[in-house]
Short mmCIF file of C-alpha atoms in Angstrom, two decimals:
data_model
loop_
_atom_site.label_atom_id
_atom_site.label_comp_id
_atom_site.label_asym_id
_atom_site.label_seq_id
_atom_site.Cartn_x
_atom_site.Cartn_y
_atom_site.Cartn_z
CA GLN A 1 21.22 -59.17 -1.71
CA VAL A 2 19.29 -56.24 -0.36
CA GLN A 3 20.22 -53.03 -1.80
CA LEU A 4 19.03 -49.38 -1.32
CA LYS A 5 18.93 -46.44 -3.55
CA GLU A 6 18.02 -42.79 -3.15
CA SER A 7 17.57 -41.07 -6.38
CA GLY A 8 16.42 -37.39 -6.85
CA PRO A 9 17.21 -33.29 -7.88
CA GLY A 10 20.26 -32.19 -6.42
CA LEU A 11 19.08 -28.94 -6.21
CA VAL A 12 15.80 -27.75 -5.22
CA GLN A 13 14.45 -23.95 -5.00
CA PRO A 14 13.13 -22.12 -1.55
CA SER A 15 9.65 -22.62 -1.21
CA GLN A 16 9.46 -25.77 -3.73
CA THR A 17 8.77 -29.16 -2.85
CA LEU A 18 11.53 -31.70 -3.23
CA SER A 19 10.60 -35.19 -4.57
CA LEU A 20 12.92 -38.31 -3.72
CA THR A 21 12.67 -42.00 -4.60
CA CYS A 22 14.12 -45.09 -3.00
CA THR A 23 14.13 -47.54 -4.99
CA VAL A 24 14.70 -51.40 -3.49
CA SER A 25 15.88 -54.85 -4.37
CA GLY A 26 16.28 -58.03 -2.09
CA PHE A 27 13.44 -57.79 -0.05
CA SER A 28 9.52 -56.95 -0.36
CA LEU A 29 8.52 -53.68 1.33
CA THR A 30 5.01 -55.58 2.10
CA SER A 31 7.14 -57.49 4.89
CA ASN A 32 9.49 -54.61 5.67
CA SER A 33 9.53 -51.19 7.19
CA VAL A 34 11.45 -48.16 5.15
CA HIS A 35 12.69 -45.03 7.29
CA TRP A 36 14.24 -42.01 5.68
CA VAL A 37 16.78 -40.52 7.65
CA ARG A 38 18.58 -37.10 6.98
CA GLN A 39 21.92 -35.57 7.57
CA PRO A 40 22.63 -32.02 7.21
CA PRO A 41 26.31 -30.53 6.54
CA GLY A 42 28.68 -31.82 8.81
CA LYS A 43 25.91 -32.37 11.69
CA GLY A 44 24.26 -35.36 13.10
CA LEU A 45 21.53 -38.08 11.77
CA GLU A 46 17.88 -37.09 12.39
CA TRP A 47 14.97 -39.13 11.59
CA VAL A 48 12.63 -38.03 9.36
CA GLY A 49 9.98 -40.82 8.19
CA ALA A 50 8.97 -44.03 8.22
CA ILE A 51 6.28 -46.12 5.94
CA TRP A 52 5.09 -49.45 7.38
CA SER A 53 4.87 -53.13 5.95
CA GLY A 54 0.96 -52.30 5.86
CA GLY A 55 1.45 -48.81 4.48
CA SER A 56 0.72 -46.59 7.40
CA THR A 57 3.36 -44.12 7.71
CA ASP A 58 5.07 -41.81 10.90
CA TYR A 59 6.33 -39.04 10.60
CA ASN A 60 9.31 -36.14 11.91
CA SER A 61 6.88 -34.25 14.45
CA ALA A 62 9.23 -30.87 13.45
CA LEU A 63 8.51 -31.93 9.85
CA LYS A 64 5.44 -33.41 9.96
CA SER A 65 3.20 -30.77 8.04
CA ARG A 66 5.16 -30.68 5.01
CA LEU A 67 6.24 -34.01 4.72
CA SER A 68 4.52 -37.08 2.82
CA ILE A 69 5.73 -40.73 2.42
CA SER A 70 4.58 -43.15 0.00
CA ARG A 71 5.18 -46.19 -2.02
CA ASP A 72 4.57 -48.42 -5.05
CA THR A 73 5.28 -51.82 -4.06
CA SER A 74 4.78 -53.53 -7.72
CA LYS A 75 8.14 -51.15 -8.62
CA SER A 76 9.85 -51.70 -5.03
CA GLN A 77 9.84 -47.66 -5.20
CA VAL A 78 9.73 -45.54 -1.98
CA PHE A 79 8.37 -41.94 -2.40
CA LEU A 80 9.60 -38.85 -0.04
CA LYS A 81 7.50 -35.74 -0.69
CA MET A 82 8.26 -32.42 1.56
CA ASN A 83 7.00 -29.23 0.33
CA SER A 84 7.93 -25.63 1.80
CA LEU A 85 11.52 -26.37 1.47
CA GLN A 86 13.85 -23.97 3.43
CA THR A 87 17.69 -23.56 3.14
CA GLU A 88 17.50 -25.56 6.52
CA ASP A 89 16.35 -28.54 4.50
CA THR A 90 19.52 -28.87 3.05
CA ALA A 91 21.04 -32.04 3.96
CA ILE A 92 21.87 -35.80 2.83
CA TYR A 93 18.81 -38.03 2.62
CA PHE A 94 19.22 -41.58 2.90
CA CYS A 95 16.67 -44.42 2.91
CA THR A 96 17.17 -47.24 5.35
CA ARG A 97 15.67 -50.98 5.21
CA SER A 98 14.36 -51.22 8.95
CA GLY A 99 17.09 -49.64 10.19
CA LEU A 100 19.42 -52.60 9.29
CA ARG A 101 20.45 -51.53 5.52
CA TRP A 102 21.18 -48.36 4.00
CA GLY A 103 20.94 -46.60 0.90
CA GLN A 104 24.33 -44.27 -0.51
CA GLY A 105 22.78 -41.57 0.14
CA VAL A 106 21.52 -38.28 -2.10
CA MET A 107 22.96 -34.90 -1.44
CA VAL A 108 19.93 -32.20 -1.89
CA THR A 109 20.81 -28.14 -1.84
CA VAL A 110 18.28 -25.87 -1.33
CA SER A 111 19.03 -22.57 -2.51
CA SER A 112 18.29 -20.33 -5.21
CA ASP B 1 9.47 -36.80 21.55
CA VAL B 2 12.39 -38.95 23.14
CA VAL B 3 15.51 -37.29 23.38
CA LEU B 4 18.31 -39.68 23.62
CA THR B 5 21.88 -37.96 25.68
CA GLN B 6 25.01 -38.99 24.43
CA THR B 7 28.32 -38.63 26.35
CA PRO B 8 30.98 -38.13 25.24
CA SER B 9 30.77 -35.76 22.15
CA THR B 10 34.46 -36.45 21.37
CA LEU B 11 36.31 -39.37 22.93
CA SER B 12 40.51 -39.74 21.45
CA ALA B 13 41.87 -43.35 21.95
CA THR B 14 44.73 -45.40 21.14
CA ILE B 15 44.96 -48.84 19.19
CA GLY B 16 44.04 -51.38 21.44
CA GLN B 17 42.52 -49.13 24.46
CA SER B 18 38.56 -50.12 25.82
CA VAL B 19 36.37 -47.09 25.27
CA SER B 20 32.38 -46.72 26.52
CA ILE B 21 30.28 -44.73 25.07
CA SER B 22 26.58 -43.54 27.04
CA CYS B 23 23.36 -43.04 25.69
CA ARG B 24 20.46 -42.08 27.95
CA SER B 25 17.13 -42.26 27.20
CA SER B 26 14.37 -39.53 28.23
CA GLN B 27 11.86 -42.09 29.03
CA SER B 28 12.16 -45.80 28.95
CA LEU B 29 12.68 -47.58 26.05
CA LEU B 30 10.90 -50.81 27.37
CA ASP B 31 7.83 -51.42 25.05
CA SER B 32 4.43 -53.10 26.35
CA ALA B 33 5.90 -56.18 24.79
CA GLY B 34 9.26 -56.23 26.97
CA ASN B 35 11.12 -55.29 23.92
CA THR B 36 13.84 -52.65 24.23
CA TYR B 37 14.25 -50.77 20.84
CA LEU B 38 17.98 -49.23 20.74
CA TYR B 39 20.17 -49.37 18.13
CA TRP B 40 23.76 -48.48 17.95
CA TYR B 41 25.40 -46.98 14.35
CA LEU B 42 28.83 -46.48 13.14
CA GLN B 43 29.29 -43.84 10.87
CA ARG B 44 32.55 -44.00 8.97
CA PRO B 45 33.86 -40.39 7.07
CA GLY B 46 31.96 -40.43 3.99
CA GLN B 47 30.02 -43.38 4.43
CA SER B 48 26.27 -44.32 5.21
CA PRO B 49 25.84 -45.19 8.73
CA GLN B 50 26.32 -48.81 9.60
CA LEU B 51 24.42 -51.14 12.50
CA LEU B 52 26.59 -52.01 15.04
CA ILE B 53 24.14 -53.73 17.95
CA TYR B 54 20.50 -53.87 17.49
CA LEU B 55 17.79 -54.64 20.50
CA VAL B 56 20.24 -53.34 23.07
CA SER B 57 23.00 -55.94 22.79
CA ASN B 58 22.81 -57.71 19.72
CA LEU B 59 25.49 -57.71 17.43
CA GLY B 60 24.63 -56.88 13.35
CA SER B 61 25.81 -59.09 10.95
CA GLY B 62 29.45 -59.05 10.18
CA VAL B 63 30.41 -56.54 13.33
CA PRO B 64 33.37 -57.81 14.98
CA ASN B 65 32.66 -58.60 18.45
CA ARG B 66 34.87 -56.16 20.27
CA PHE B 67 31.50 -54.26 20.03
CA SER B 68 28.94 -55.27 22.58
CA GLY B 69 25.94 -53.46 23.47
CA SER B 70 24.36 -53.27 27.23
CA GLY B 71 22.20 -51.50 29.39
CA SER B 72 18.42 -51.08 29.96
CA GLY B 73 15.11 -48.80 30.83
CA THR B 74 16.87 -45.35 30.12
CA ASP B 75 20.59 -46.01 30.39
CA PHE B 76 22.50 -47.87 27.80
CA THR B 77 26.46 -48.81 27.04
CA LEU B 78 27.95 -49.18 23.55
CA LYS B 79 31.80 -50.91 24.25
CA ILE B 80 34.78 -51.39 22.13
CA SER B 81 37.08 -53.73 23.96
CA GLY B 82 40.57 -52.67 21.96
CA VAL B 83 39.88 -50.02 19.53
CA GLU B 84 41.16 -50.60 15.88
CA ALA B 85 42.15 -48.26 13.60
CA GLU B 86 39.44 -48.71 11.32
CA ASP B 87 36.46 -47.90 14.19
CA LEU B 88 37.41 -43.98 13.84
CA GLY B 89 33.86 -42.11 12.90
CA VAL B 90 30.77 -41.09 14.90
CA TYR B 91 28.54 -43.30 16.92
CA TYR B 92 24.67 -43.01 17.14
CA CYS B 93 22.36 -44.37 19.39
CA MET B 94 18.97 -44.38 17.59
CA GLN B 95 15.54 -45.54 19.82
CA ALA B 96 13.09 -47.04 17.96
CA THR B 97 10.39 -47.32 20.55
CA HIS B 98 8.30 -44.71 20.33
CA ALA B 99 7.70 -42.72 17.29
CA PRO B 100 8.75 -40.40 16.02
CA PHE B 101 12.25 -42.24 16.19
CA THR B 102 14.92 -39.73 17.49
CA PHE B 103 18.85 -40.33 17.33
CA GLY B 104 21.42 -39.38 20.05
CA SER B 105 24.26 -36.73 18.97
CA GLY B 106 26.97 -38.42 18.18
CA THR B 107 30.05 -39.01 19.43
CA LYS B 108 33.27 -38.65 17.55
CA LEU B 109 35.82 -41.20 18.22
CA GLU B 110 39.72 -40.32 17.25
CA ILE B 111 42.57 -42.26 16.94
CA LYS B 112 45.66 -41.27 18.72
#
């Protein structure tokens, strides 16, 4: 059964770095891509970035300079790191397997 | 980046009514291999997005056949033939032909 679960701190201070983990089961990271999507409160979906089955990455143009996505295939985990956080980065962060199956999301609030 | 324009932004329907949502792209979503990576999602209140349609017109697993997708190039449509109460929520189109991937702004379906 395909499952994805996001984890990370619920609160991050402005200018700090956000670190999120997506732990997957039921599929291999070397055969599937994993994407990150975020949703600010009351707003629409924004594609953040992806790591492909071969390990290459693509990022949202507006976030590219602050963003890094990586993985540990032995642990079936994908990582998102975003630095210089601002209040506008407050959102629910989802990970998804190729857009087909989604995790429940993790709420991240950027506030002092 | 590709811009997806969804219309209408809000839709109000009675049970049993048929409705359509349009998604127009700022550039063709047909890739060099002849594939068109256009997806439709439904996000019910408080839930993660759920895949409805992939590759323009293919029904996602477990999705009722009252949902259908059509279109090509830059113009795409999601149709619900006979709205049911469980269909309320926000509908998004997403393109995955051109990186970075992008979402439409969403269409909120309300039940009268």
